[in-house]
């Protein structure tokens, strides 16, 4: 590989083919437009955290929720939760997340998505238990800018059952 990581005054820089390339700074989420309009410094993050924040936003947004782009988001929240244990349901989730990432997260390449459903039990007292269905989403890929491996995992509780 023809790049190396260096630290310059607290900022990461990548030495690539004989020259330094500073990675872009990204605003953190949630975006505080009030601070930006008041010319205050908004919290910033690096590439890896920015990609992770965008993936989280994509996963938690349902289609047509964004008034600026109705296709931003994924189908997790539109699927029929009564069919959650079927392989077709998981395949649809994986397909939706993969398509969404290809369209809205261009900083990531060679993306692989995996979804798994499990029951997670909670004890709420001596005689009360609760089971919630937990959807785990794993996203693996490569950061285009640095060619580094990228891994992301997020779990969502999607349907409570009590007994």
Coordinates of C-alpha atoms in Angstrom, one line a residue:
X1 CA 0.0 0.0 0.0
X2 CA 1.3 3.5 -0.9
X3 CA -0.2 5.4 2.0
X4 CA 0.7 6.0 5.6
X5 CA -1.0 7.7 8.5
X6 CA 0.6 10.7 10.2
X7 CA -0.5 13.0 12.9
X8 CA -0.2 16.8 12.4
X9 CA -1.3 19.0 15.3
X10 CA -4.1 16.6 16.3
X11 CA -5.4 16.1 12.8
X12 CA -5.0 12.9 10.9
X13 CA -3.3 13.2 7.5
X14 CA -2.7 10.5 4.9
X15 CA 0.6 10.4 3.1
X16 CA -0.3 9.1 -0.4
X17 CA 2.2 8.8 -3.3
X18 CA 4.6 11.5 -2.1
X19 CA 2.2 14.1 -0.7
X20 CA -0.1 14.6 2.3
X21 CA -3.8 14.6 1.8
X22 CA -5.9 15.9 4.7
X23 CA -9.2 14.0 5.1
X24 CA -12.3 16.1 5.1
X25 CA -13.9 17.2 8.3
X26 CA -17.6 16.4 8.6
X27 CA -20.3 17.8 10.8
X28 CA -21.7 15.5 13.5
X29 CA -25.3 14.6 13.8
X30 CA -27.7 15.9 14.8
X31 CA -26.9 18.9 12.6
X32 CA -27.3 22.1 14.7
X33 CA -28.2 24.7 12.0
X34 CA -28.9 27.3 14.8
X35 CA -25.3 27.1 15.8
X36 CA -24.0 27.4 12.2
X37 CA -26.3 30.4 11.5
X38 CA -24.9 32.1 14.6
X39 CA -21.4 31.4 13.3
X40 CA -20.6 29.1 16.2
X41 CA -18.3 26.2 15.7
X42 CA -20.3 23.0 15.1
X43 CA -19.0 19.7 16.4
X44 CA -17.0 17.9 13.7
X45 CA -15.9 14.3 13.2
X46 CA -13.7 12.2 10.9
X47 CA -14.6 10.1 7.9
X48 CA -15.2 6.8 9.8
X49 CA -17.6 8.4 12.3
X50 CA -19.4 10.4 9.6
X51 CA -20.0 7.2 7.6
X52 CA -21.3 5.5 10.7
X53 CA -23.7 8.3 11.5
X54 CA -25.1 8.4 8.0
X55 CA -25.6 4.6 8.1
X56 CA -27.5 4.9 11.4
X57 CA -29.6 7.7 9.9
X58 CA -30.3 5.6 6.8
X59 CA -31.4 2.6 8.9
X60 CA -33.7 4.7 11.2
X61 CA -35.4 6.6 8.4
X62 CA -38.4 5.2 6.6
X63 CA -39.1 6.0 3.0
X64 CA -40.9 9.3 2.4
X65 CA -39.9 10.6 5.8
X66 CA -37.4 13.1 4.3
X67 CA -39.3 15.9 2.6
X68 CA -36.3 16.6 0.4
X69 CA -35.8 13.0 -0.9
X70 CA -38.5 10.4 -0.4
X71 CA -36.2 7.6 -1.4
X72 CA -33.8 8.3 1.5
X73 CA -34.1 5.6 4.1
X74 CA -34.8 1.8 4.1
X75 CA -37.7 -0.6 4.2
X76 CA -37.1 -1.9 7.7
X77 CA -40.0 0.1 9.1
X78 CA -42.3 -0.8 6.2
X79 CA -42.0 -4.5 6.4
X80 CA -44.7 -6.7 7.9
X81 CA -43.3 -7.6 11.3
X82 CA -45.5 -10.6 11.6
X83 CA -43.3 -12.2 8.9
X84 CA -40.0 -11.3 10.6
X85 CA -38.8 -14.9 11.1
X86 CA -39.0 -15.7 7.4
X87 CA -35.9 -15.7 5.2
X88 CA -37.7 -13.7 2.6
X89 CA -38.2 -10.9 5.2
X90 CA -34.5 -10.8 6.1
X91 CA -33.6 -11.0 2.4
X92 CA -35.8 -8.0 1.7
X93 CA -34.2 -6.0 4.5
X94 CA -30.7 -6.8 3.3
X95 CA -31.6 -5.9 -0.3
X96 CA -33.2 -2.6 0.8
X97 CA -30.2 -1.6 3.0
X98 CA -27.7 -2.6 0.3
X99 CA -29.5 -0.5 -2.3
X100 CA -29.8 2.4 0.0
X101 CA -26.1 2.4 0.9
X102 CA -25.1 2.2 -2.8
X103 CA -27.2 5.3 -3.5
X104 CA -26.6 7.4 -0.4
X105 CA -23.2 6.4 1.0
X106 CA -20.7 6.7 -1.8
X107 CA -17.8 6.9 0.6
X108 CA -18.1 3.1 1.2
X109 CA -17.2 0.4 -1.4
X110 CA -17.5 -3.4 -1.4
X111 CA -20.5 -3.3 0.9
X112 CA -21.8 -6.5 2.5
X113 CA -25.0 -6.4 4.6
X114 CA -26.2 -9.1 6.9
X115 CA -29.4 -9.1 9.0
X116 CA -30.3 -11.5 11.9
X117 CA -33.4 -11.6 14.1
X118 CA -33.3 -12.9 17.7
X119 CA -35.6 -12.9 20.7
X120 CA -34.1 -10.9 23.7
X121 CA -35.6 -11.6 27.1
X122 CA -35.8 -9.0 29.9
X123 CA -36.8 -9.7 33.5
X124 CA -38.9 -6.8 34.8
X125 CA -39.5 -8.1 38.3
X126 CA -40.0 -11.3 40.2
X127 CA -42.9 -12.6 38.1
X128 CA -42.8 -10.5 34.9
X129 CA -40.8 -11.2 31.9
X130 CA -40.8 -9.5 28.5
X131 CA -39.4 -10.7 25.2
X132 CA -38.5 -8.2 22.4
X133 CA -37.5 -9.1 18.9
X134 CA -34.1 -7.6 18.1
X135 CA -33.0 -7.1 14.5
X136 CA -29.2 -6.9 14.2
X137 CA -27.7 -5.3 11.0
X138 CA -24.1 -5.8 10.1
X139 CA -22.5 -3.6 7.4
X140 CA -19.0 -4.3 6.2
X141 CA -17.1 -2.5 3.5
X142 CA -14.0 -0.4 2.6
X143 CA -13.6 3.3 3.0
X144 CA -12.9 4.6 -0.5
X145 CA -10.7 7.5 0.7
X146 CA -8.3 5.4 2.7
X147 CA -8.9 1.9 1.5
X148 CA -9.4 0.8 5.2
X149 CA -11.8 -1.9 6.3
X150 CA -15.0 -0.5 7.8
X151 CA -17.4 -2.4 10.1
X152 CA -20.7 -1.2 11.5
X153 CA -23.3 -2.9 13.7
X154 CA -26.6 -1.7 15.0
X155 CA -29.4 -3.6 16.8
X156 CA -33.0 -2.4 16.8
X157 CA -35.8 -3.7 19.1
X158 CA -38.8 -3.9 16.7
X159 CA -41.7 -5.8 18.4
X160 CA -42.3 -6.3 22.1
X161 CA -44.1 -9.4 23.4
X162 CA -45.0 -9.7 27.1
X163 CA -45.9 -12.7 29.2

